[in-house]
Coordinates of C-alpha atoms in Angstrom, one line a residue:
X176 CA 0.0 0.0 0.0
X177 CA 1.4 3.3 -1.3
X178 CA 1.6 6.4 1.3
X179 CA 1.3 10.1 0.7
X180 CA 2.7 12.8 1.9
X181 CA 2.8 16.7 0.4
X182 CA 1.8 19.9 1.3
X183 CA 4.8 19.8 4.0
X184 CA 8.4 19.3 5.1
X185 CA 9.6 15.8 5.5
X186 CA 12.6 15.9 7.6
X187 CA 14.6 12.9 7.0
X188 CA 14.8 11.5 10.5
X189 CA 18.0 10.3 12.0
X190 CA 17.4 6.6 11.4
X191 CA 16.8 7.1 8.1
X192 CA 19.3 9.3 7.3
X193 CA 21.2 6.1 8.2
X194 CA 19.7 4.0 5.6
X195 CA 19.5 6.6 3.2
X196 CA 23.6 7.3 3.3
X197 CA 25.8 6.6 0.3
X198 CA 27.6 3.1 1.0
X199 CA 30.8 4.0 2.9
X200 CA 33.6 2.8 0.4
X201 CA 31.3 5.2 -2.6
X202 CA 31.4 8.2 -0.2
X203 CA 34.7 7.7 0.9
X204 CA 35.8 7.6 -3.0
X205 CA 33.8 10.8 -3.9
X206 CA 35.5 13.0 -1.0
X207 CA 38.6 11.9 -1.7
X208 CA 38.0 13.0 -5.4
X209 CA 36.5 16.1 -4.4
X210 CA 39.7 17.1 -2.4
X211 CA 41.9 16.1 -5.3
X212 CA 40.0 18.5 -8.0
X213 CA 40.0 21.1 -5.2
X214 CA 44.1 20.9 -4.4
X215 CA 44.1 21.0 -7.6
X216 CA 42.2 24.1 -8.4
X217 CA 44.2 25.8 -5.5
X218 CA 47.2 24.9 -6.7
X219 CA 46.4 26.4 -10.1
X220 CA 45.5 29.6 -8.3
X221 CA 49.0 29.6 -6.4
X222 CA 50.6 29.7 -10.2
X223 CA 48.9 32.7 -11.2
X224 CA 51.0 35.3 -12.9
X225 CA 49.4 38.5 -13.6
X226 CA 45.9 39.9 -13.4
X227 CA 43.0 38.1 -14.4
X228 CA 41.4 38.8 -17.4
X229 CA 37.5 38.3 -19.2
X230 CA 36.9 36.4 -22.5
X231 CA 33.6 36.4 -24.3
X232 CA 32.7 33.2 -26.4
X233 CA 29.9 33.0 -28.6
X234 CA 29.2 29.6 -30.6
X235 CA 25.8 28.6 -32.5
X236 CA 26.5 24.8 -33.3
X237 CA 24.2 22.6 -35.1
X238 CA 22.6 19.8 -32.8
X239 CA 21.5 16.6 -34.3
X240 CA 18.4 15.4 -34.0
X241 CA 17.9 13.7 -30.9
X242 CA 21.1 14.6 -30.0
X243 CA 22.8 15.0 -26.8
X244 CA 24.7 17.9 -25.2
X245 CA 27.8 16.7 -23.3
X246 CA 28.8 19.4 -21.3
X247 CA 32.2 19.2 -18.7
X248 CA 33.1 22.3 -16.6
X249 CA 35.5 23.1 -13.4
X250 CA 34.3 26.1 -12.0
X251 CA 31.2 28.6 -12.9
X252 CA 28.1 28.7 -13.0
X253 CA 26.0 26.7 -15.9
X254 CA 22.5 27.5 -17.2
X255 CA 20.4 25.6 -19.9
X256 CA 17.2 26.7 -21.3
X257 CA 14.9 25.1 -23.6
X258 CA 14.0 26.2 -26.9
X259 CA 12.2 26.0 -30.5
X260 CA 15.6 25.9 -32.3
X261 CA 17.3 23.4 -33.9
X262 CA 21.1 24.4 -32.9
X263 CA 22.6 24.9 -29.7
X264 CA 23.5 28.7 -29.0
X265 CA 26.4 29.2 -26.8
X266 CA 27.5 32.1 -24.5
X267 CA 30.1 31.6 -22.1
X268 CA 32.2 33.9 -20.0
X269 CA 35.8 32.9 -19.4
X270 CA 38.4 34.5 -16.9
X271 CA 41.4 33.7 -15.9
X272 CA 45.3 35.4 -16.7
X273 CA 46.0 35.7 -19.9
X274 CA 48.5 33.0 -20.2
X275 CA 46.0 30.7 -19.4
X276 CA 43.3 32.1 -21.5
X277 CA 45.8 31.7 -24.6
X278 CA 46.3 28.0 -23.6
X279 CA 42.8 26.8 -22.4
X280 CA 40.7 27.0 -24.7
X281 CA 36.7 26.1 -25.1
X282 CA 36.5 23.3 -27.1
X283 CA 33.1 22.4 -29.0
X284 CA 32.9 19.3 -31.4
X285 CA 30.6 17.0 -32.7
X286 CA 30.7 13.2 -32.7
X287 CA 27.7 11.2 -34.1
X288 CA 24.6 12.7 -32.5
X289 CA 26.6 13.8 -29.6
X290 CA 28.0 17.7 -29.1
X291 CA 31.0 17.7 -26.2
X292 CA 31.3 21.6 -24.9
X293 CA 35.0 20.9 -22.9
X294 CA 35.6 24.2 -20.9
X295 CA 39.2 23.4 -20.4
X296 CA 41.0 21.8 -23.2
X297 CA 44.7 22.3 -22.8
X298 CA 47.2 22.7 -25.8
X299 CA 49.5 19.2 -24.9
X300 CA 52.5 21.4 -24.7
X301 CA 51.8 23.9 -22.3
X302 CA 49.7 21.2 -20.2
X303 CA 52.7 19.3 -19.7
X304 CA 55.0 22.1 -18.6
X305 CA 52.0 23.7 -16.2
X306 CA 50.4 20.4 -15.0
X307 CA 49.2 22.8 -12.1
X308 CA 48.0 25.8 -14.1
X309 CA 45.3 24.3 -15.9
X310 CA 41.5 25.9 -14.8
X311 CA 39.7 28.6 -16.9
X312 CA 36.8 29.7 -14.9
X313 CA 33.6 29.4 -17.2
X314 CA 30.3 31.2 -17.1
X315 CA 27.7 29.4 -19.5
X316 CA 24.5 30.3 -20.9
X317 CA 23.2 27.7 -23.3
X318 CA 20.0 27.4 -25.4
X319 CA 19.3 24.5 -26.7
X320 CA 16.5 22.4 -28.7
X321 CA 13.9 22.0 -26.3
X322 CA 14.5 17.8 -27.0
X323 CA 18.1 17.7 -26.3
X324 CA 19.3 15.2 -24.0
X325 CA 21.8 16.7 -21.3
X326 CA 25.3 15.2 -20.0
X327 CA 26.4 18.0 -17.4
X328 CA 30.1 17.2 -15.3
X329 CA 30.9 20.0 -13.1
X330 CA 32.6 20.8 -10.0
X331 CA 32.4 24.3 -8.7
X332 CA 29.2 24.9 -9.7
X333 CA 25.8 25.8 -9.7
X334 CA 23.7 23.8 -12.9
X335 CA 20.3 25.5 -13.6
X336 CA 18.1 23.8 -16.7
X337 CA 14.8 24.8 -17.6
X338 CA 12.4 23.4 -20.0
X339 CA 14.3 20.4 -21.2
X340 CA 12.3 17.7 -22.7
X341 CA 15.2 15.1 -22.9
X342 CA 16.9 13.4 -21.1
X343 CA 19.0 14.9 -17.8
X344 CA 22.0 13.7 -16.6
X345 CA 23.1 15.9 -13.9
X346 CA 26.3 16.6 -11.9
X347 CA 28.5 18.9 -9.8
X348 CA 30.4 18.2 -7.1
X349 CA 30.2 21.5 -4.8
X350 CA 27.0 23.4 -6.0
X351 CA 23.4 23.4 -6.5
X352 CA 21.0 21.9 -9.3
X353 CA 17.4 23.4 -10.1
X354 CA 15.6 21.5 -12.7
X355 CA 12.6 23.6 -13.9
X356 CA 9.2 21.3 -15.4
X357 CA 11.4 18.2 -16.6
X358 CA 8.9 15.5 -19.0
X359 CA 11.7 13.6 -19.6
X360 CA 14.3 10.8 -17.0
X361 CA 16.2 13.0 -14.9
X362 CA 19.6 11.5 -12.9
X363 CA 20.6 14.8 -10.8
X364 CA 23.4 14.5 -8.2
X365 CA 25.3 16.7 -5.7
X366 CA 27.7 16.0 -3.4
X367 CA 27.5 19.4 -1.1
X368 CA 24.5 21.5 -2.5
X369 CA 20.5 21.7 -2.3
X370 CA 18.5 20.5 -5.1
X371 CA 15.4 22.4 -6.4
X372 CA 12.8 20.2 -8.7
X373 CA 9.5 22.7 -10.0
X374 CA 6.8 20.1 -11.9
X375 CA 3.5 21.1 -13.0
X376 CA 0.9 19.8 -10.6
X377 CA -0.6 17.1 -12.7
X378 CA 3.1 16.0 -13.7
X379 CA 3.6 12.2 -14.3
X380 CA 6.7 10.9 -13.0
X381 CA 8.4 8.0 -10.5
X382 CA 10.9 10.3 -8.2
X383 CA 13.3 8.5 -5.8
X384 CA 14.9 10.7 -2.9
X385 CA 18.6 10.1 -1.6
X386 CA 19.7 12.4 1.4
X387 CA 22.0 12.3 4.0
X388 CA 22.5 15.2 6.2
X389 CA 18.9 17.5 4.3
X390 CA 15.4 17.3 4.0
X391 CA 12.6 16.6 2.0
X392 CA 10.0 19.6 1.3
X393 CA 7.7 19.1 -1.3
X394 CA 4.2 21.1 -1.7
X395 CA 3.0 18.0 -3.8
X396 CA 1.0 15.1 -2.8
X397 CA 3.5 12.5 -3.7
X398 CA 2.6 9.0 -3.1
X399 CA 5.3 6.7 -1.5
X400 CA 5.7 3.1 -3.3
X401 CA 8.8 2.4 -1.1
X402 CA 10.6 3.7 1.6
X403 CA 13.7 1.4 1.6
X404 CA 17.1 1.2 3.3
X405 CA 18.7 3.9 0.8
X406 CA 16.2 5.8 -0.9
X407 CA 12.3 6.8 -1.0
X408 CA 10.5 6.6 -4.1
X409 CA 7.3 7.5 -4.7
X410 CA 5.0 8.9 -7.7
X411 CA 4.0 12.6 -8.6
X412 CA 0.3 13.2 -8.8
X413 CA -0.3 12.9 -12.2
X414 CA 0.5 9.5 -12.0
X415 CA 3.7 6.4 -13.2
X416 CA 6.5 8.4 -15.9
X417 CA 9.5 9.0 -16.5
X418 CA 12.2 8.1 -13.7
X419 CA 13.4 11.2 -11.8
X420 CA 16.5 10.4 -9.4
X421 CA 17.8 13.3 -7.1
X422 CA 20.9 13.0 -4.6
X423 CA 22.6 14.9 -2.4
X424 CA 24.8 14.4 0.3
X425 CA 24.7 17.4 2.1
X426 CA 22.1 19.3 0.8
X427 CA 17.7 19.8 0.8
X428 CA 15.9 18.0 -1.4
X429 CA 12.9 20.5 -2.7
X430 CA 10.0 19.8 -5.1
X431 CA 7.5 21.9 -6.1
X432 CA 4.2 22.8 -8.4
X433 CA 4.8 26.0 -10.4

């Protein structure tokens, strides 16, 4: 028998913020990797030579259809928005010192149905003689068709996307995801940041919840189908869909009706 709950907060209570933890050896693993990208961000910062400076880069690339955007970024923020064209329109602010800015570049190609944005794609030279120089911070705001599927790798940053009607695929290490009226399977996942979920309120969809150290608030009447040793699922009011997976380690869990 399924429960309900809505229209209030769920705190997730210390027993089950137990069961709900990422297994020890997988959280272990992720801290470590976290600290590594982040000694490694601060080392960069010690190797700065000169003032920073800001770069503009604006790309209109061609997306295939039912093509995917592959997106990989260190540091600054990211927002996607849906809409009725067929190519993906890029803005992105870049600043760093100049060397770097001369030596990191913002690569965009296309392989198959698949278009990888990389915000820091070294010249193999340079890269070998500055192994610790090597982070361009990068500001993106991205339009895309409005049935683009979405590969997002960050780790500084905050990861807005609104509108999409692909598929999501989610992730930052230190920041905060908000995914506005999703239709589509959503995977979104944050190791130190809140994430925000708006749905219509007769949105279809089977949500699972995965906390450790947050809560759940919701203003919907979600129905519970299992409320296991790592995760609660349930079902948004409009009935069974696509599968919507949120985590976060230590961070609030939010979803709401617009």
């Amino acid at each position: 028998m399924s429960k309900v709950f809505g229209s209030g907060r769920v705190a997730v209570l210390a027993i089950l913020i137990v069961g709900l933890a990422t297994p020890t050896a997988l959280l272990a693993q992720r801290v470590r990797d976290g600290r590594n990208r982040q000694n490694w961000a601060d080392r960069s910062d010690d190797d700065d030579r000169g003032p920073k400076e800001t770069e503009q880069v604006d790309r209109t690339v061609p997306l295939p259809s039912n093509g995917t955007l592959h997106l990989k970024n260190f540091s600054g923020n990211i927002r996607i928005v849906a809409s009725s064209a067929r190519d993906i329109v890029v803005k992105a602010t870049r600043r760093a010192t100049r060397e770097r800015l001369d030596h990191i570049k913002l690569d965009i190609s296309t392989s198959g149905s698949t278009v990888t944005i990389d915000a820091n794609k070294r010249d193999a030279e340079w890269s070998r003689q500055n192994r610790n120089n090597n982070v361009v911070e990068t500001t993106f705001e991205i339009q895309v068709p409005a049935a683009a599927n979405l590969d997002v790798d960050a780790f500084s940053s905050d990861v807005m996307v609104e509108g999409a009607t692909g598929e999501q695929k989610l992730h930052t290490f230190s920041g905060e995801i908000e995914v506005l009226n999703p239709r589509a399977a959503v995977d979104a996942e944050t190791f130190s940041g809140d994430i925000r979920v708006t749905v219509s309120r007769d949105a279809r969809g089977n949500v699972s919840f995965d906390t450790f150290s947050g809560e759940v608030d919701t203003t919907l009447p979600i129905s519970t189908t299992s409320w296991r040793k790592r995760s609660v699922e349930g079902t948004l009011p409009g009935g069974a869909g696509p599968r919507m997976k949120f985590h976060t380690f230590s961070g609030d869990l939010r979803i709401n009706s617009r």
